[in-house]
PDB file of C-alpha atoms in Angstrom:
ATOM      1  CA  UNK A   1      86.493  99.098 113.049  1.00 52.00           C
ATOM      2  CA  UNK A   2      87.180 102.393 114.903  1.00 53.00           C
ATOM      3  CA  UNK A   3      87.916 105.364 112.856  1.00 54.00           C
ATOM      4  CA  UNK A   4      89.104 108.500 114.631  1.00 58.00           C
ATOM      5  CA  UNK A   5      88.349 110.861 111.704  1.00 74.00           C
ATOM      6  CA  UNK A   6      91.721 112.573 111.668  1.00 84.00           C
ATOM      7  CA  UNK A   7      92.412 114.888 108.828  1.00 88.00           C
ATOM      8  CA  UNK A   8      95.525 113.794 106.804  1.00 86.00           C
ATOM      9  CA  UNK A   9      97.464 116.740 108.408  1.00 90.00           C
ATOM     10  CA  UNK A  10      96.606 115.447 111.912  1.00 88.00           C
ATOM     11  CA  UNK A  11      97.524 111.955 111.040  1.00 88.00           C
ATOM     12  CA  UNK A  12     100.859 113.075 109.755  1.00 84.00           C
ATOM     13  CA  UNK A  13     101.536 115.281 112.949  1.00 89.00           C
ATOM     14  CA  UNK A  14     100.311 112.438 115.398  1.00 89.00           C
ATOM     15  CA  UNK A  15     101.956 109.299 113.834  1.00 91.00           C
ATOM     16  CA  UNK A  16     104.657 107.941 115.881  1.00 93.00           C
ATOM     17  CA  UNK A  17     106.882 104.842 115.441  1.00 92.00           C
ATOM     18  CA  UNK A  18     105.936 102.327 118.069  1.00 95.00           C
ATOM     19  CA  UNK A  19     108.113  99.335 118.880  1.00 95.00           C
ATOM     20  CA  UNK A  20     105.918  97.639 121.593  1.00 97.00           C
ATOM     21  CA  UNK A  21     102.402  96.391 121.107  1.00 97.00           C
ATOM     22  CA  UNK A  22      99.407  94.973 123.039  1.00 96.00           C
ATOM     23  CA  UNK A  23      98.445  91.456 121.990  1.00 94.00           C
ATOM     24  CA  UNK A  24      94.960  92.524 120.761  1.00 96.00           C
ATOM     25  CA  UNK A  25      94.317  91.445 117.211  1.00 97.00           C
ATOM     26  CA  UNK A  26      93.798  93.921 114.469  1.00 97.00           C
ATOM     27  CA  UNK A  27      90.094  93.498 113.304  1.00 97.00           C
ATOM     28  CA  UNK A  28      89.922  91.718 109.820  1.00 97.00           C
ATOM     29  CA  UNK A  29      87.884  94.627 108.402  1.00 97.00           C
ATOM     30  CA  UNK A  30      90.331  97.356 109.605  1.00 96.00           C
ATOM     31  CA  UNK A  31      93.316  95.203 108.065  1.00 98.00           C
ATOM     32  CA  UNK A  32      91.387  94.865 104.844  1.00 97.00           C
ATOM     33  CA  UNK A  33      90.829  98.575 104.678  1.00 97.00           C
ATOM     34  CA  UNK A  34      94.379  99.353 105.290  1.00 97.00           C
ATOM     35  CA  UNK A  35      95.480  97.000 102.533  1.00 98.00           C
ATOM     36  CA  UNK A  36      92.992  98.445 100.065  1.00 98.00           C
ATOM     37  CA  UNK A  37      94.216 102.134 100.908  1.00 97.00           C
ATOM     38  CA  UNK A  38      97.872 101.001 100.551  1.00 97.00           C
ATOM     39  CA  UNK A  39      97.407  99.815  97.049  1.00 97.00           C
ATOM     40  CA  UNK A  40      95.692 103.085  96.148  1.00 97.00           C
ATOM     41  CA  UNK A  41      99.241 104.666  96.229  1.00 98.00           C
ATOM     42  CA  UNK A  42     100.644 105.836  92.989  1.00 97.00           C
ATOM     43  CA  UNK A  43     103.197 103.888  91.046  1.00 97.00           C
ATOM     44  CA  UNK A  44     105.447 104.743  88.262  1.00 96.00           C
ATOM     45  CA  UNK A  45     103.634 104.188  84.919  1.00 96.00           C
ATOM     46  CA  UNK A  46     100.756 102.656  86.950  1.00 97.00           C
ATOM     47  CA  UNK A  47     102.809  99.409  86.786  1.00 96.00           C
ATOM     48  CA  UNK A  48     101.784  98.470  90.439  1.00 96.00           C
ATOM     49  CA  UNK A  49     105.143  96.886  90.787  1.00 97.00           C
ATOM     50  CA  UNK A  50     104.812  96.134  94.553  1.00 97.00           C
ATOM     51  CA  UNK A  51     103.116  93.710  96.616  1.00 98.00           C
ATOM     52  CA  UNK A  52     102.467  93.114 100.340  1.00 98.00           C
ATOM     53  CA  UNK A  53     102.778  89.897 102.292  1.00 98.00           C
ATOM     54  CA  UNK A  54     100.599  89.890 105.435  1.00 98.00           C
ATOM     55  CA  UNK A  55     102.245  87.997 108.184  1.00 98.00           C
ATOM     56  CA  UNK A  56     100.045  87.058 111.289  1.00 98.00           C
ATOM     57  CA  UNK A  57     100.832  83.527 112.451  1.00 97.00           C
ATOM     58  CA  UNK A  58     103.356  82.905 115.209  1.00 97.00           C
ATOM     59  CA  UNK A  59     105.795  80.963 112.969  1.00 97.00           C
ATOM     60  CA  UNK A  60     105.969  83.780 110.438  1.00 98.00           C
ATOM     61  CA  UNK A  61     106.374  86.561 112.998  1.00 98.00           C
ATOM     62  CA  UNK A  62     109.077  84.547 114.807  1.00 97.00           C
ATOM     63  CA  UNK A  63     110.786  84.251 111.557  1.00 98.00           C
ATOM     64  CA  UNK A  64     110.745  87.919 110.869  1.00 98.00           C
ATOM     65  CA  UNK A  65     112.123  88.520 114.423  1.00 98.00           C
ATOM     66  CA  UNK A  66     114.978  86.277 113.443  1.00 98.00           C
ATOM     67  CA  UNK A  67     115.267  88.049 110.176  1.00 98.00           C
ATOM     68  CA  UNK A  68     115.410  91.498 111.761  1.00 98.00           C
ATOM     69  CA  UNK A  69     118.076  90.566 114.307  1.00 97.00           C
ATOM     70  CA  UNK A  70     115.763  90.190 117.254  1.00 97.00           C
ATOM     71  CA  UNK A  71     113.774  93.405 116.956  1.00 97.00           C
ATOM     72  CA  UNK A  72     110.580  93.287 119.188  1.00 96.00           C
ATOM     73  CA  UNK A  73     108.052  94.491 116.794  1.00 96.00           C
ATOM     74  CA  UNK A  74     107.359  91.146 114.850  1.00 97.00           C
ATOM     75  CA  UNK A  75     107.182  89.237 118.027  1.00 96.00           C
ATOM     76  CA  UNK A  76     104.630  91.634 119.711  1.00 97.00           C
ATOM     77  CA  UNK A  77     102.615  93.140 116.993  1.00 98.00           C
ATOM     78  CA  UNK A  78      99.756  90.849 115.691  1.00 98.00           C
ATOM     79  CA  UNK A  79     100.433  91.917 112.044  1.00 98.00           C
ATOM     80  CA  UNK A  80     103.667  92.296 110.064  1.00 98.00           C
ATOM     81  CA  UNK A  81     103.533  93.464 106.651  1.00 98.00           C
ATOM     82  CA  UNK A  82     106.341  92.874 104.120  1.00 98.00           C
ATOM     83  CA  UNK A  83     106.417  95.260 101.204  1.00 98.00           C
ATOM     84  CA  UNK A  84     107.934  93.483  98.276  1.00 98.00           C
ATOM     85  CA  UNK A  85     109.240  95.388  95.122  1.00 98.00           C
ATOM     86  CA  UNK A  86     108.875  93.668  91.824  1.00 98.00           C
ATOM     87  CA  UNK A  87     111.478  95.177  89.543  1.00 98.00           C
ATOM     88  CA  UNK A  88     110.621  92.796  86.658  1.00 98.00           C
ATOM     89  CA  UNK A  89     106.898  93.093  86.733  1.00 97.00           C
ATOM     90  CA  UNK A  90     106.835  95.570  83.721  1.00 97.00           C
ATOM     91  CA  UNK A  91     107.578  92.521  81.578  1.00 97.00           C
ATOM     92  CA  UNK A  92     104.166  91.063  82.586  1.00 96.00           C
ATOM     93  CA  UNK A  93     100.802  91.249  80.796  1.00 96.00           C
ATOM     94  CA  UNK A  94      99.106  94.530  81.927  1.00 96.00           C
ATOM     95  CA  UNK A  95      95.883  94.218  79.857  1.00 96.00           C
ATOM     96  CA  UNK A  96      93.870  94.026  83.073  1.00 97.00           C
ATOM     97  CA  UNK A  97      95.331  97.518  84.047  1.00 97.00           C
ATOM     98  CA  UNK A  98      94.459  98.979  80.843  1.00 97.00           C
ATOM     99  CA  UNK A  99      90.966  97.453  80.816  1.00 97.00           C
ATOM    100  CA  UNK A 100      90.178  98.715  84.048  1.00 97.00           C
ATOM    101  CA  UNK A 101      91.381 102.353  83.054  1.00 97.00           C
ATOM    102  CA  UNK A 102      89.245 102.069  79.957  1.00 97.00           C
ATOM    103  CA  UNK A 103      86.224 100.967  82.019  1.00 97.00           C
ATOM    104  CA  UNK A 104      86.825 103.901  84.419  1.00 97.00           C
ATOM    105  CA  UNK A 105      86.939 106.375  81.616  1.00 97.00           C
ATOM    106  CA  UNK A 106      90.474 107.377  82.705  1.00 97.00           C
ATOM    107  CA  UNK A 107      92.266 106.089  79.418  1.00 97.00           C
ATOM    108  CA  UNK A 108      91.065 105.683  75.862  1.00 97.00           C
ATOM    109  CA  UNK A 109      92.426 103.178  73.453  1.00 97.00           C
ATOM    110  CA  UNK A 110      94.721 105.838  71.761  1.00 97.00           C
ATOM    111  CA  UNK A 111      96.239 106.778  75.060  1.00 97.00           C
ATOM    112  CA  UNK A 112      96.715 103.232  76.059  1.00 97.00           C
ATOM    113  CA  UNK A 113      98.568 102.398  72.872  1.00 97.00           C
ATOM    114  CA  UNK A 114     100.836 105.455  73.405  1.00 97.00           C
ATOM    115  CA  UNK A 115     101.271 104.803  77.154  1.00 97.00           C
ATOM    116  CA  UNK A 116     102.052 101.048  76.725  1.00 97.00           C
ATOM    117  CA  UNK A 117     104.769 101.763  74.253  1.00 97.00           C
ATOM    118  CA  UNK A 118     106.266 104.696  76.079  1.00 98.00           C
ATOM    119  CA  UNK A 119     106.239 102.761  79.377  1.00 97.00           C
ATOM    120  CA  UNK A 120     108.045  99.767  77.867  1.00 97.00           C
ATOM    121  CA  UNK A 121     110.728 102.058  76.335  1.00 98.00           C
ATOM    122  CA  UNK A 122     111.163 103.795  79.753  1.00 98.00           C
ATOM    123  CA  UNK A 123     111.526 100.504  81.562  1.00 98.00           C
ATOM    124  CA  UNK A 124     114.075  99.120  79.007  1.00 98.00           C
ATOM    125  CA  UNK A 125     116.178 102.219  79.569  1.00 98.00           C
ATOM    126  CA  UNK A 126     115.964 101.694  83.379  1.00 98.00           C
ATOM    127  CA  UNK A 127     116.988  98.116  82.828  1.00 98.00           C
ATOM    128  CA  UNK A 128     120.080  99.176  80.880  1.00 98.00           C
ATOM    129  CA  UNK A 129     121.019 101.650  83.617  1.00 98.00           C
ATOM    130  CA  UNK A 130     120.381  99.136  86.552  1.00 98.00           C
ATOM    131  CA  UNK A 131     117.584 101.287  88.055  1.00 98.00           C
ATOM    132  CA  UNK A 132     114.604  98.875  87.973  1.00 98.00           C
ATOM    133  CA  UNK A 133     115.012  97.840  91.452  1.00 98.00           C
ATOM    134  CA  UNK A 134     115.295 101.472  92.685  1.00 97.00           C
ATOM    135  CA  UNK A 135     112.203 102.437  90.961  1.00 97.00           C
ATOM    136  CA  UNK A 136     110.142  99.474  92.290  1.00 98.00           C
ATOM    137  CA  UNK A 137     111.363 100.030  95.814  1.00 98.00           C
ATOM    138  CA  UNK A 138     110.318 103.699  95.706  1.00 98.00           C
ATOM    139  CA  UNK A 139     106.799 102.575  94.663  1.00 98.00           C
ATOM    140  CA  UNK A 140     106.590 100.109  97.510  1.00 98.00           C
ATOM    141  CA  UNK A 141     107.725 102.798  99.990  1.00 98.00           C
ATOM    142  CA  UNK A 142     104.921 105.135  98.845  1.00 98.00           C
ATOM    143  CA  UNK A 143     102.366 102.380  99.518  1.00 98.00           C
ATOM    144  CA  UNK A 144     103.874 101.915 102.952  1.00 98.00           C
ATOM    145  CA  UNK A 145     103.586 105.544 103.661  1.00 97.00           C
ATOM    146  CA  UNK A 146      99.821 105.586 102.669  1.00 97.00           C
ATOM    147  CA  UNK A 147      99.286 102.715 105.036  1.00 97.00           C
ATOM    148  CA  UNK A 148     101.008 104.265 107.927  1.00 97.00           C
ATOM    149  CA  UNK A 149      98.717 107.367 107.641  1.00 96.00           C
ATOM    150  CA  UNK A 150      95.603 105.161 107.300  1.00 96.00           C
ATOM    151  CA  UNK A 151      96.611 103.193 110.215  1.00 96.00           C
ATOM    152  CA  UNK A 152      96.888 106.301 112.428  1.00 95.00           C
ATOM    153  CA  UNK A 153      93.539 107.436 111.505  1.00 94.00           C
ATOM    154  CA  UNK A 154      92.173 104.015 112.667  1.00 94.00           C
ATOM    155  CA  UNK A 155      93.935 104.347 116.041  1.00 94.00           C
ATOM    156  CA  UNK A 156      96.509 101.707 115.087  1.00 96.00           C
ATOM    157  CA  UNK A 157     100.239 101.996 115.558  1.00 97.00           C
ATOM    158  CA  UNK A 158     102.947 101.160 113.056  1.00 97.00           C
ATOM    159  CA  UNK A 159     106.693 100.909 112.760  1.00 97.00           C
ATOM    160  CA  UNK A 160     108.491 101.046 109.511  1.00 97.00           C
ATOM    161  CA  UNK A 161     111.285  98.604 110.144  1.00 96.00           C
ATOM    162  CA  UNK A 162     114.858  98.715 108.843  1.00 94.00           C
ATOM    163  CA  UNK A 163     117.875  96.620 109.921  1.00 95.00           C
ATOM    164  CA  UNK A 164     116.683  93.264 108.502  1.00 98.00           C
ATOM    165  CA  UNK A 165     118.469  90.752 106.305  1.00 98.00           C
ATOM    166  CA  UNK A 166     116.720  90.561 102.875  1.00 98.00           C
ATOM    167  CA  UNK A 167     117.700  86.850 102.314  1.00 98.00           C
ATOM    168  CA  UNK A 168     116.268  85.841 105.724  1.00 98.00           C
ATOM    169  CA  UNK A 169     113.038  87.836 105.021  1.00 98.00           C
ATOM    170  CA  UNK A 170     112.694  86.292 101.654  1.00 98.00           C
ATOM    171  CA  UNK A 171     113.093  82.799 103.213  1.00 98.00           C
ATOM    172  CA  UNK A 172     110.412  83.545 105.827  1.00 98.00           C
ATOM    173  CA  UNK A 173     107.816  84.668 103.151  1.00 98.00           C
ATOM    174  CA  UNK A 174     108.754  81.795 100.759  1.00 98.00           C
ATOM    175  CA  UNK A 175     110.571  83.603  97.964  1.00 98.00           C
ATOM    176  CA  UNK A 176     114.094  82.806  98.777  1.00 97.00           C
ATOM    177  CA  UNK A 177     114.694  81.567  95.169  1.00 97.00           C
ATOM    178  CA  UNK A 178     113.189  84.770  93.513  1.00 97.00           C
ATOM    179  CA  UNK A 179     116.101  87.065  92.642  1.00 96.00           C
ATOM    180  CA  UNK A 180     113.649  89.092  90.515  1.00 97.00           C
ATOM    181  CA  UNK A 181     112.039  90.384  93.745  1.00 98.00           C
ATOM    182  CA  UNK A 182     113.197  92.753  96.419  1.00 98.00           C
ATOM    183  CA  UNK A 183     112.318  93.479  99.964  1.00 98.00           C
ATOM    184  CA  UNK A 184     111.459  97.126 100.475  1.00 98.00           C
ATOM    185  CA  UNK A 185     110.288  97.349 103.917  1.00 98.00           C
ATOM    186  CA  UNK A 186     108.813  95.531 107.051  1.00 98.00           C
ATOM    187  CA  UNK A 187     105.990  97.242 108.984  1.00 98.00           C
ATOM    188  CA  UNK A 188     104.457  96.112 112.247  1.00 98.00           C
ATOM    189  CA  UNK A 189     100.850  97.014 112.753  1.00 98.00           C
ATOM    190  CA  UNK A 190      98.944  96.836 116.046  1.00 97.00           C
ATOM    191  CA  UNK A 191      97.657  98.602 119.046  1.00 97.00           C
ATOM    192  CA  UNK A 192     100.507 100.472 121.097  1.00 96.00           C
ATOM    193  CA  UNK A 193     101.620  99.252 124.448  1.00 95.00           C
ATOM    194  CA  UNK A 194     103.590 102.393 124.882  1.00 91.00           C
ATOM    195  CA  UNK A 195     103.127 106.128 124.456  1.00 90.00           C
ATOM    196  CA  UNK A 196     105.660 107.621 122.150  1.00 85.00           C
ATOM    197  CA  UNK A 197     106.247 111.485 122.388  1.00 88.00           C
ATOM    198  CA  UNK A 198     107.321 113.567 119.319  1.00 87.00           C
ATOM    199  CA  UNK A 199     111.005 114.180 119.621  1.00 89.00           C
ATOM    200  CA  UNK A 200     110.599 117.184 117.239  1.00 89.00           C
ATOM    201  CA  UNK A 201     111.933 117.933 113.757  1.00 88.00           C
ATOM    202  CA  UNK A 202     114.352 120.494 112.622  1.00 89.00           C
ATOM    203  CA  UNK A 203     112.936 123.858 111.411  1.00 92.00           C
ATOM    204  CA  UNK A 204     111.509 123.925 107.837  1.00 91.00           C
ATOM    205  CA  UNK A 205     114.310 126.351 106.835  1.00 90.00           C
ATOM    206  CA  UNK A 206     116.840 123.618 107.839  1.00 89.00           C
ATOM    207  CA  UNK A 207     115.324 120.939 105.323  1.00 89.00           C
ATOM    208  CA  UNK A 208     113.483 122.983 102.661  1.00 92.00           C
ATOM    209  CA  UNK A 209     115.308 124.819  99.875  1.00 92.00           C
ATOM    210  CA  UNK A 210     114.057 126.857  96.838  1.00 92.00           C
ATOM    211  CA  UNK A 211     115.544 126.378  93.410  1.00 92.00           C
ATOM    212  CA  UNK A 212     118.851 124.965  94.461  1.00 90.00           C
ATOM    213  CA  UNK A 213     120.056 122.783  97.424  1.00 91.00           C
ATOM    214  CA  UNK A 214     122.363 124.361 100.036  1.00 87.00           C
ATOM    215  CA  UNK A 215     124.668 121.444 100.247  1.00 83.00           C
ATOM    216  CA  UNK A 216     127.549 123.580  98.821  1.00 76.00           C
ATOM    217  CA  UNK A 217     127.033 126.344 101.409  1.00 75.00           C
ATOM    218  CA  UNK A 218     126.792 123.881 104.306  1.00 72.00           C
ATOM    219  CA  UNK A 219     130.010 122.183 103.127  1.00 68.00           C
ATOM    220  CA  UNK A 220     132.007 125.610 102.999  1.00 64.00           C
ATOM    221  CA  UNK A 221     130.832 126.228 106.570  1.00 62.00           C
ATOM    222  CA  UNK A 222     132.264 122.976 107.735  1.00 65.00           C
ATOM    223  CA  UNK A 223     135.777 123.862 106.516  1.00 60.00           C
TER     224      UNK A 223
END
């Protein structure tokens, strides 16, 4: 596995979305490291309500090409990752999460009891307001962002993909009958067959505001 030893800042600045890939396989140890780093991403209440399906065989990647309207990334990249949001996972047994936190000295029994009760109350409120899916998708997207930066450090290219049909993606990865799961993102991973230049970003002042958003001021200028 080749590590280019980029700082986080350098990885952020040099990462580009790549649509075309060489056929070279991603080394198994590199892929394993990427996945391990992705699941280090934070999640709401540490519910870890996201999972990743690794698609590498021709049939699966052909299926994801079909599911994404013919986009080239799944066809060319040796690896496509499907980030799955699990909005109902809060209902599962999380004793393993608590046991690990206890062993790591992060949480004691008193905190776990308080945290477990508060977490459940929070999720029940989200459920009543129809927000469980939104929160789980956010957590999956954070994991995807971690993975993109880790891939950049390893000299790998990625493309966070939109424009796919959720029902078709679910069919390809074998969860077509699971209404309790949602597709958050597809991401191709591999070695780039193209060089992508940075198109630039608007100035910080255009996108960053302090204390209050400038939306109202912008709207006034449009009139």
